[in-house]
Coordinates of C-alpha atoms in Angstrom, one line a residue:
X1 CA 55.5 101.5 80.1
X2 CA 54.5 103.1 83.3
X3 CA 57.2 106.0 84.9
X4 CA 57.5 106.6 88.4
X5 CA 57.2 110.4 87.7
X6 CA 54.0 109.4 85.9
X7 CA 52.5 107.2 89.0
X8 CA 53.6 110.2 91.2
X9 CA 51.7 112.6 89.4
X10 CA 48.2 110.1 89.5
X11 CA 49.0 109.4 93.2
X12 CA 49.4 113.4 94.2
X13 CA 46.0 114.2 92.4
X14 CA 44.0 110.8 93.6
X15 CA 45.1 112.5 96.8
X16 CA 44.7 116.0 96.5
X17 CA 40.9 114.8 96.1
X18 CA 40.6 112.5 98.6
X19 CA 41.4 115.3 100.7
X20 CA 39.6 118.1 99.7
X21 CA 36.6 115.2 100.5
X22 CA 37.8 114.5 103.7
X23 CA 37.8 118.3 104.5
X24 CA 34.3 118.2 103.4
X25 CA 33.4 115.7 105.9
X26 CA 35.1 117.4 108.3
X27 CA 32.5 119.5 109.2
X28 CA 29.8 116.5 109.4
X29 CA 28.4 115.7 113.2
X30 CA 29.3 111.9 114.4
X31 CA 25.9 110.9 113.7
X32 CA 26.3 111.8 109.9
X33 CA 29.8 110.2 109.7
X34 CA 28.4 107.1 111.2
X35 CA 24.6 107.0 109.7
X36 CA 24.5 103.8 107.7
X37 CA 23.1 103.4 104.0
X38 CA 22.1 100.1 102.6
X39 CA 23.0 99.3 99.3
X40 CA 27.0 100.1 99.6
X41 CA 29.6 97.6 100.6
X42 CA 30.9 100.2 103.7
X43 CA 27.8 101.8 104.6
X44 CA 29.2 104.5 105.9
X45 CA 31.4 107.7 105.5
X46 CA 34.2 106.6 107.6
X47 CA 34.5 103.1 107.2
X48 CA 34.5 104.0 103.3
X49 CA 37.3 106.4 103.8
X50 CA 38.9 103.4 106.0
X51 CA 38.4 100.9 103.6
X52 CA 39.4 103.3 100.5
X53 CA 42.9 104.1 102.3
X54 CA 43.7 100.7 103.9
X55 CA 43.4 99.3 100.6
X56 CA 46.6 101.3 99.2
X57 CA 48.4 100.4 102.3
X58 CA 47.5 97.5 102.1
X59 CA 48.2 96.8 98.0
X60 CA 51.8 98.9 97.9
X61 CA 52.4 96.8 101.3
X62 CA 52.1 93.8 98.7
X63 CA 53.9 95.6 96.2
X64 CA 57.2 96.2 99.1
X65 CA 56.6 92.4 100.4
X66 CA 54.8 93.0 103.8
X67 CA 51.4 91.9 104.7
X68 CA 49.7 95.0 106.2
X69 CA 46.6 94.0 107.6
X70 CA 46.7 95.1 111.2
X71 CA 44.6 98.1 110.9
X72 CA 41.3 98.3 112.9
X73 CA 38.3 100.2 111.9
X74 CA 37.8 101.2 115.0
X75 CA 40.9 103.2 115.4
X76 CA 39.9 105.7 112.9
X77 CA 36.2 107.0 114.6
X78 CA 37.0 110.9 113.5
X79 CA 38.4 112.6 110.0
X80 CA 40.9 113.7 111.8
X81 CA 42.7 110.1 112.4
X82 CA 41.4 109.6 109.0
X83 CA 43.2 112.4 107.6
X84 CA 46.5 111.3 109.8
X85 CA 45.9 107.8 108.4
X86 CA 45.7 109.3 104.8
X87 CA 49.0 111.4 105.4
X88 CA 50.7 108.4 106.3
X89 CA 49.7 106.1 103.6
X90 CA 50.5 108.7 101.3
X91 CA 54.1 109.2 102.3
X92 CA 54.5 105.7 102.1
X93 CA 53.5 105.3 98.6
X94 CA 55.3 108.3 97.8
X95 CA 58.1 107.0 98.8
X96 CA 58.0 103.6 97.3
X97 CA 57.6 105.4 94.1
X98 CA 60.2 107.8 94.2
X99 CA 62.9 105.1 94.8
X100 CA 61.5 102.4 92.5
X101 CA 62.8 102.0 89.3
X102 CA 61.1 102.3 86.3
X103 CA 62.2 98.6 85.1
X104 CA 61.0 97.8 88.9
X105 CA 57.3 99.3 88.2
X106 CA 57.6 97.4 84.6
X107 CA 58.2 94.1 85.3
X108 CA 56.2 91.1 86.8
X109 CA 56.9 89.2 89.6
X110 CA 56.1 87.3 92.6
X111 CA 54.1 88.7 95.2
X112 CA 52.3 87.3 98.0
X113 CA 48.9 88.3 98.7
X114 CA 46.0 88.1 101.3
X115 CA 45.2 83.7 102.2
X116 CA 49.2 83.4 101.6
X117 CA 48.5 83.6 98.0
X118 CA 51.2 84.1 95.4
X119 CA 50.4 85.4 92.5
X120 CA 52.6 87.0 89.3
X121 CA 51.6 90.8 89.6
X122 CA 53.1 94.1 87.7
X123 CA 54.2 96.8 90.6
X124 CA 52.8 99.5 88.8
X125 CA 49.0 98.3 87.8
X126 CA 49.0 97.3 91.5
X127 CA 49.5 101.1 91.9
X128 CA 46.9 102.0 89.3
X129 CA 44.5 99.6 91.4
X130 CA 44.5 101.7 94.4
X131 CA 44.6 105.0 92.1
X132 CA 41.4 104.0 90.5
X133 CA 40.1 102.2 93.5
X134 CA 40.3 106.0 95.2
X135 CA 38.1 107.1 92.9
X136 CA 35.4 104.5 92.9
X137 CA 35.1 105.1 96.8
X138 CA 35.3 108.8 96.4
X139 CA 31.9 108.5 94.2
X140 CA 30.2 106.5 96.5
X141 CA 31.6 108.5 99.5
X142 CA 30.4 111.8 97.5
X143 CA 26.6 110.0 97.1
X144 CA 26.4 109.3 100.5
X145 CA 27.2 112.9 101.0
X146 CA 24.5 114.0 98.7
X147 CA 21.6 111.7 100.6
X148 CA 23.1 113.4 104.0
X149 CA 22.2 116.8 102.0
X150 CA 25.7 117.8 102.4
X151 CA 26.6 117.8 98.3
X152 CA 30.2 118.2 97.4
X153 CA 31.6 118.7 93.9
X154 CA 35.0 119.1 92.3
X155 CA 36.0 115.2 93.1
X156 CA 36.8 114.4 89.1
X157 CA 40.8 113.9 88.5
X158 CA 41.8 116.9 88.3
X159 CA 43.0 118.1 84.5
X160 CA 45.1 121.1 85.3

């Protein structure tokens, strides 16, 4: 049995992270941001913050009944929009959390999906998707850091 107070606590620390990374990046030139690496699915630092981001708003749209797939790549060109972007996704998370019930989070139910899909999904392991979903993108966003020579550490969850 998941709580919301629980899933509150995951989503603040997935995000703390995300944006201690994203202040990272901040200080990369547009040609780093932008330089492409072959082997990973976004081959880039910002469209892997994109994708890693619009994936939550996406999912907890889902989760809320609304198909949130309007966002365009090219809208977010600077960490700064990303950051905004990151703020805003955030909140809205945050929000659904704080005013779902824990029976809500619990308990499975229809839920339309990307191709007008329905499919019987639990509210909070969609959560725990994007939660753990941050943290796969974080790793590859913290490698492509490490072959721009701009390492970065202290991306783990945090235990304290």
């Amino acid at each position: 049995m998941y709580t919301t107070e629980t899933l509150q606590d995951l989503h603040t620390r997935g995000h703390n992270t995300l944006q201690k990374l994203l202040e990272h990046c901040d200080k990369f030139n547009s040609e780093e941001l932008n330089r492409e690496f072959e082997g990973f699915g976004y081959p880039n630092i910002l469209q892997q913050f994109h994708h890693t981001i619009g994936a939550e708003e996406y999912w907890i749209g889902v989760v809320e009944g609304l198909m949130k797939v309007d966002d365009n790549a090219s809208d977010f060109t600077t960490i700064e929009s990303l950051k905004n972007y990151r703020e805003q996704v955030f909140t809205t998370t945050e929000n659904y959390l704080k005013n779902a019930s824990t029976e809500e989070l619990n308990t499975e139910r229809k839920m339309i999906t990307w191709g007008n899909n329905e499919r019987n999904l639990i509210p909070a392991r969609v959560f725990l998707r994007t939660f753990t979903h941050i943290y796969q993108h974080q790793g590859q966003i913290v490698t492509l850091c490490r072959l721009l020579g701009r390492p970065i550490s202290g991306t783990d969850f945090p235990i304290l």
